[in-house]
């Protein structure tokens, strides 16, 4: 933690800083789920992470996520997923689902 200018670099960061960095990176365009997967790979101790230990893990995870094959699979899943109300409600109409909720 380097709260003072000129303080020696320790390589210890708040874990929230990693989450914010990954979430707000416009070049990576990571989904919330991808950020959670990456952060779950980090060794977090008392709300902090060791920069030098987490960087190789993060880099490898991002590399795997950005491989052309993975990107194609992701695009196919998005394209082939039925997001209609009936599909999301397992074949029930919205009215049937509402009725079931109220009983």
mmCIF file with all atom_site columns, C-alpha atoms in Angstrom:
data_model
loop_
_atom_site.group_PDB
_atom_site.id
_atom_site.type_symbol
_atom_site.label_atom_id
_atom_site.label_alt_id
_atom_site.label_comp_id
_atom_site.label_asym_id
_atom_site.label_entity_id
_atom_site.label_seq_id
_atom_site.pdbx_PDB_ins_code
_atom_site.Cartn_x
_atom_site.Cartn_y
_atom_site.Cartn_z
_atom_site.occupancy
_atom_site.B_iso_or_equiv
_atom_site.pdbx_formal_charge
_atom_site.auth_seq_id
_atom_site.auth_comp_id
_atom_site.auth_asym_id
_atom_site.auth_atom_id
_atom_site.pdbx_PDB_model_num
ATOM 1   C CA . UNK A 1 1   ? 0.000   0.000   0.000   1.00 0.00 ? 1   UNK A CA 1
ATOM 2   C CA . UNK A 1 2   ? 1.570   3.233   -1.098  1.00 0.00 ? 2   UNK A CA 1
ATOM 3   C CA . UNK A 1 3   ? -0.393  6.086   0.398   1.00 0.00 ? 3   UNK A CA 1
ATOM 4   C CA . UNK A 1 4   ? 2.489   8.560   0.453   1.00 0.00 ? 4   UNK A CA 1
ATOM 5   C CA . UNK A 1 5   ? 4.281   9.941   -2.622  1.00 0.00 ? 5   UNK A CA 1
ATOM 6   C CA . UNK A 1 6   ? 7.760   8.487   -2.798  1.00 0.00 ? 6   UNK A CA 1
ATOM 7   C CA . UNK A 1 7   ? 6.879   5.512   -0.593  1.00 0.00 ? 7   UNK A CA 1
ATOM 8   C CA . UNK A 1 8   ? 8.608   2.264   -1.617  1.00 0.00 ? 8   UNK A CA 1
ATOM 9   C CA . UNK A 1 9   ? 6.608   0.035   -3.953  1.00 0.00 ? 9   UNK A CA 1
ATOM 10  C CA . UNK A 1 10  ? 5.323   -3.059  -2.198  1.00 0.00 ? 10  UNK A CA 1
ATOM 11  C CA . UNK A 1 11  ? 3.309   -4.715  -4.969  1.00 0.00 ? 11  UNK A CA 1
ATOM 12  C CA . UNK A 1 12  ? 0.329   -5.040  -2.627  1.00 0.00 ? 12  UNK A CA 1
ATOM 13  C CA . UNK A 1 13  ? -2.964  -3.733  -4.006  1.00 0.00 ? 13  UNK A CA 1
ATOM 14  C CA . UNK A 1 14  ? -6.502  -3.617  -2.684  1.00 0.00 ? 14  UNK A CA 1
ATOM 15  C CA . UNK A 1 15  ? -8.415  -6.419  -4.417  1.00 0.00 ? 15  UNK A CA 1
ATOM 16  C CA . UNK A 1 16  ? -11.050 -3.857  -5.415  1.00 0.00 ? 16  UNK A CA 1
ATOM 17  C CA . UNK A 1 17  ? -8.386  -2.098  -7.513  1.00 0.00 ? 17  UNK A CA 1
ATOM 18  C CA . UNK A 1 18  ? -8.006  -5.242  -9.635  1.00 0.00 ? 18  UNK A CA 1
ATOM 19  C CA . UNK A 1 19  ? -11.771 -5.542  -10.048 1.00 0.00 ? 19  UNK A CA 1
ATOM 20  C CA . UNK A 1 20  ? -12.025 -1.878  -11.082 1.00 0.00 ? 20  UNK A CA 1
ATOM 21  C CA . UNK A 1 21  ? -9.106  -2.147  -13.482 1.00 0.00 ? 21  UNK A CA 1
ATOM 22  C CA . UNK A 1 22  ? -10.542 -5.187  -15.246 1.00 0.00 ? 22  UNK A CA 1
ATOM 23  C CA . UNK A 1 23  ? -14.126 -3.887  -15.242 1.00 0.00 ? 23  UNK A CA 1
ATOM 24  C CA . UNK A 1 24  ? -13.270 -0.439  -16.560 1.00 0.00 ? 24  UNK A CA 1
ATOM 25  C CA . UNK A 1 25  ? -10.802 -1.442  -19.263 1.00 0.00 ? 25  UNK A CA 1
ATOM 26  C CA . UNK A 1 26  ? -12.393 -0.497  -22.576 1.00 0.00 ? 26  UNK A CA 1
ATOM 27  C CA . UNK A 1 27  ? -9.699  -2.398  -24.483 1.00 0.00 ? 27  UNK A CA 1
ATOM 28  C CA . UNK A 1 28  ? -10.552 -5.683  -22.783 1.00 0.00 ? 28  UNK A CA 1
ATOM 29  C CA . UNK A 1 29  ? -14.355 -5.352  -22.750 1.00 0.00 ? 29  UNK A CA 1
ATOM 30  C CA . UNK A 1 30  ? -14.668 -8.083  -20.142 1.00 0.00 ? 30  UNK A CA 1
ATOM 31  C CA . UNK A 1 31  ? -18.081 -9.121  -18.887 1.00 0.00 ? 31  UNK A CA 1
ATOM 32  C CA . UNK A 1 32  ? -18.837 -9.064  -15.195 1.00 0.00 ? 32  UNK A CA 1
ATOM 33  C CA . UNK A 1 33  ? -18.657 -12.865 -15.164 1.00 0.00 ? 33  UNK A CA 1
ATOM 34  C CA . UNK A 1 34  ? -15.225 -12.835 -16.818 1.00 0.00 ? 34  UNK A CA 1
ATOM 35  C CA . UNK A 1 35  ? -13.956 -10.336 -14.235 1.00 0.00 ? 35  UNK A CA 1
ATOM 36  C CA . UNK A 1 36  ? -15.274 -12.536 -11.418 1.00 0.00 ? 36  UNK A CA 1
ATOM 37  C CA . UNK A 1 37  ? -13.592 -15.616 -12.903 1.00 0.00 ? 37  UNK A CA 1
ATOM 38  C CA . UNK A 1 38  ? -10.270 -13.793 -13.196 1.00 0.00 ? 38  UNK A CA 1
ATOM 39  C CA . UNK A 1 39  ? -10.436 -12.329 -9.688  1.00 0.00 ? 39  UNK A CA 1
ATOM 40  C CA . UNK A 1 40  ? -11.363 -15.734 -8.272  1.00 0.00 ? 40  UNK A CA 1
ATOM 41  C CA . UNK A 1 41  ? -7.966  -16.962 -9.480  1.00 0.00 ? 41  UNK A CA 1
ATOM 42  C CA . UNK A 1 42  ? -6.166  -14.320 -7.395  1.00 0.00 ? 42  UNK A CA 1
ATOM 43  C CA . UNK A 1 43  ? -4.892  -15.084 -3.921  1.00 0.00 ? 43  UNK A CA 1
ATOM 44  C CA . UNK A 1 44  ? -6.641  -12.487 -1.755  1.00 0.00 ? 44  UNK A CA 1
ATOM 45  C CA . UNK A 1 45  ? -5.446  -11.920 1.788   1.00 0.00 ? 45  UNK A CA 1
ATOM 46  C CA . UNK A 1 46  ? -7.136  -9.389  4.053   1.00 0.00 ? 46  UNK A CA 1
ATOM 47  C CA . UNK A 1 47  ? -8.650  -7.643  1.037   1.00 0.00 ? 47  UNK A CA 1
ATOM 48  C CA . UNK A 1 48  ? -5.332  -7.251  -0.772  1.00 0.00 ? 48  UNK A CA 1
ATOM 49  C CA . UNK A 1 49  ? -3.517  -9.040  -3.571  1.00 0.00 ? 49  UNK A CA 1
ATOM 50  C CA . UNK A 1 50  ? 0.116   -9.370  -4.489  1.00 0.00 ? 50  UNK A CA 1
ATOM 51  C CA . UNK A 1 51  ? 0.519   -7.662  -7.856  1.00 0.00 ? 51  UNK A CA 1
ATOM 52  C CA . UNK A 1 52  ? 3.532   -9.750  -8.808  1.00 0.00 ? 52  UNK A CA 1
ATOM 53  C CA . UNK A 1 53  ? 1.716   -13.031 -8.156  1.00 0.00 ? 53  UNK A CA 1
ATOM 54  C CA . UNK A 1 54  ? -1.582  -12.090 -9.781  1.00 0.00 ? 54  UNK A CA 1
ATOM 55  C CA . UNK A 1 55  ? -0.323  -10.534 -13.032 1.00 0.00 ? 55  UNK A CA 1
ATOM 56  C CA . UNK A 1 56  ? 0.759   -13.832 -14.665 1.00 0.00 ? 56  UNK A CA 1
ATOM 57  C CA . UNK A 1 57  ? -2.542  -15.466 -13.671 1.00 0.00 ? 57  UNK A CA 1
ATOM 58  C CA . UNK A 1 58  ? -4.603  -12.549 -14.994 1.00 0.00 ? 58  UNK A CA 1
ATOM 59  C CA . UNK A 1 59  ? -2.602  -12.375 -18.208 1.00 0.00 ? 59  UNK A CA 1
ATOM 60  C CA . UNK A 1 60  ? -3.066  -16.096 -18.906 1.00 0.00 ? 60  UNK A CA 1
ATOM 61  C CA . UNK A 1 61  ? -6.804  -15.966 -18.134 1.00 0.00 ? 61  UNK A CA 1
ATOM 62  C CA . UNK A 1 62  ? -7.306  -13.002 -20.467 1.00 0.00 ? 62  UNK A CA 1
ATOM 63  C CA . UNK A 1 63  ? -5.218  -14.697 -23.156 1.00 0.00 ? 63  UNK A CA 1
ATOM 64  C CA . UNK A 1 64  ? -7.421  -17.796 -22.978 1.00 0.00 ? 64  UNK A CA 1
ATOM 65  C CA . UNK A 1 65  ? -10.625 -15.736 -22.993 1.00 0.00 ? 65  UNK A CA 1
ATOM 66  C CA . UNK A 1 66  ? -9.506  -13.770 -26.051 1.00 0.00 ? 66  UNK A CA 1
ATOM 67  C CA . UNK A 1 67  ? -8.391  -16.742 -28.170 1.00 0.00 ? 67  UNK A CA 1
ATOM 68  C CA . UNK A 1 68  ? -10.212 -16.775 -31.519 1.00 0.00 ? 68  UNK A CA 1
ATOM 69  C CA . UNK A 1 69  ? -11.760 -20.179 -30.740 1.00 0.00 ? 69  UNK A CA 1
ATOM 70  C CA . UNK A 1 70  ? -13.160 -18.937 -27.420 1.00 0.00 ? 70  UNK A CA 1
ATOM 71  C CA . UNK A 1 71  ? -14.490 -15.777 -29.068 1.00 0.00 ? 71  UNK A CA 1
ATOM 72  C CA . UNK A 1 72  ? -16.192 -17.864 -31.783 1.00 0.00 ? 72  UNK A CA 1
ATOM 73  C CA . UNK A 1 73  ? -17.790 -20.126 -29.179 1.00 0.00 ? 73  UNK A CA 1
ATOM 74  C CA . UNK A 1 74  ? -19.022 -17.103 -27.258 1.00 0.00 ? 74  UNK A CA 1
ATOM 75  C CA . UNK A 1 75  ? -20.524 -15.579 -30.411 1.00 0.00 ? 75  UNK A CA 1
ATOM 76  C CA . UNK A 1 76  ? -22.237 -18.883 -31.271 1.00 0.00 ? 76  UNK A CA 1
ATOM 77  C CA . UNK A 1 77  ? -23.714 -19.164 -27.776 1.00 0.00 ? 77  UNK A CA 1
ATOM 78  C CA . UNK A 1 78  ? -25.084 -15.652 -27.998 1.00 0.00 ? 78  UNK A CA 1
ATOM 79  C CA . UNK A 1 79  ? -26.467 -16.246 -31.477 1.00 0.00 ? 79  UNK A CA 1
ATOM 80  C CA . UNK A 1 80  ? -28.071 -19.598 -30.665 1.00 0.00 ? 80  UNK A CA 1
ATOM 81  C CA . UNK A 1 81  ? -29.518 -18.785 -27.259 1.00 0.00 ? 81  UNK A CA 1
ATOM 82  C CA . UNK A 1 82  ? -33.277 -18.303 -27.193 1.00 0.00 ? 82  UNK A CA 1
ATOM 83  C CA . UNK A 1 83  ? -33.980 -15.345 -24.920 1.00 0.00 ? 83  UNK A CA 1
ATOM 84  C CA . UNK A 1 84  ? -37.718 -15.275 -25.479 1.00 0.00 ? 84  UNK A CA 1
ATOM 85  C CA . UNK A 1 85  ? -39.908 -15.118 -22.391 1.00 0.00 ? 85  UNK A CA 1
ATOM 86  C CA . UNK A 1 86  ? -41.236 -18.634 -23.027 1.00 0.00 ? 86  UNK A CA 1
ATOM 87  C CA . UNK A 1 87  ? -37.741 -20.101 -23.306 1.00 0.00 ? 87  UNK A CA 1
ATOM 88  C CA . UNK A 1 88  ? -36.555 -18.333 -20.170 1.00 0.00 ? 88  UNK A CA 1
ATOM 89  C CA . UNK A 1 89  ? -39.666 -19.455 -18.304 1.00 0.00 ? 89  UNK A CA 1
ATOM 90  C CA . UNK A 1 90  ? -39.212 -23.057 -19.472 1.00 0.00 ? 90  UNK A CA 1
ATOM 91  C CA . UNK A 1 91  ? -42.120 -23.057 -21.873 1.00 0.00 ? 91  UNK A CA 1
ATOM 92  C CA . UNK A 1 92  ? -44.603 -21.222 -19.660 1.00 0.00 ? 92  UNK A CA 1
ATOM 93  C CA . UNK A 1 93  ? -46.357 -18.171 -20.940 1.00 0.00 ? 93  UNK A CA 1
ATOM 94  C CA . UNK A 1 94  ? -45.883 -14.955 -19.002 1.00 0.00 ? 94  UNK A CA 1
ATOM 95  C CA . UNK A 1 95  ? -49.463 -15.221 -17.722 1.00 0.00 ? 95  UNK A CA 1
ATOM 96  C CA . UNK A 1 96  ? -48.981 -18.820 -16.505 1.00 0.00 ? 96  UNK A CA 1
ATOM 97  C CA . UNK A 1 97  ? -45.756 -17.845 -14.778 1.00 0.00 ? 97  UNK A CA 1
ATOM 98  C CA . UNK A 1 98  ? -47.442 -14.879 -13.070 1.00 0.00 ? 98  UNK A CA 1
ATOM 99  C CA . UNK A 1 99  ? -50.250 -17.139 -11.893 1.00 0.00 ? 99  UNK A CA 1
ATOM 100 C CA . UNK A 1 100 ? -47.783 -19.691 -10.546 1.00 0.00 ? 100 UNK A CA 1
ATOM 101 C CA . UNK A 1 101 ? -45.908 -16.953 -8.663  1.00 0.00 ? 101 UNK A CA 1
ATOM 102 C CA . UNK A 1 102 ? -49.059 -15.686 -6.972  1.00 0.00 ? 102 UNK A CA 1
ATOM 103 C CA . UNK A 1 103 ? -50.152 -19.131 -5.717  1.00 0.00 ? 103 UNK A CA 1
#
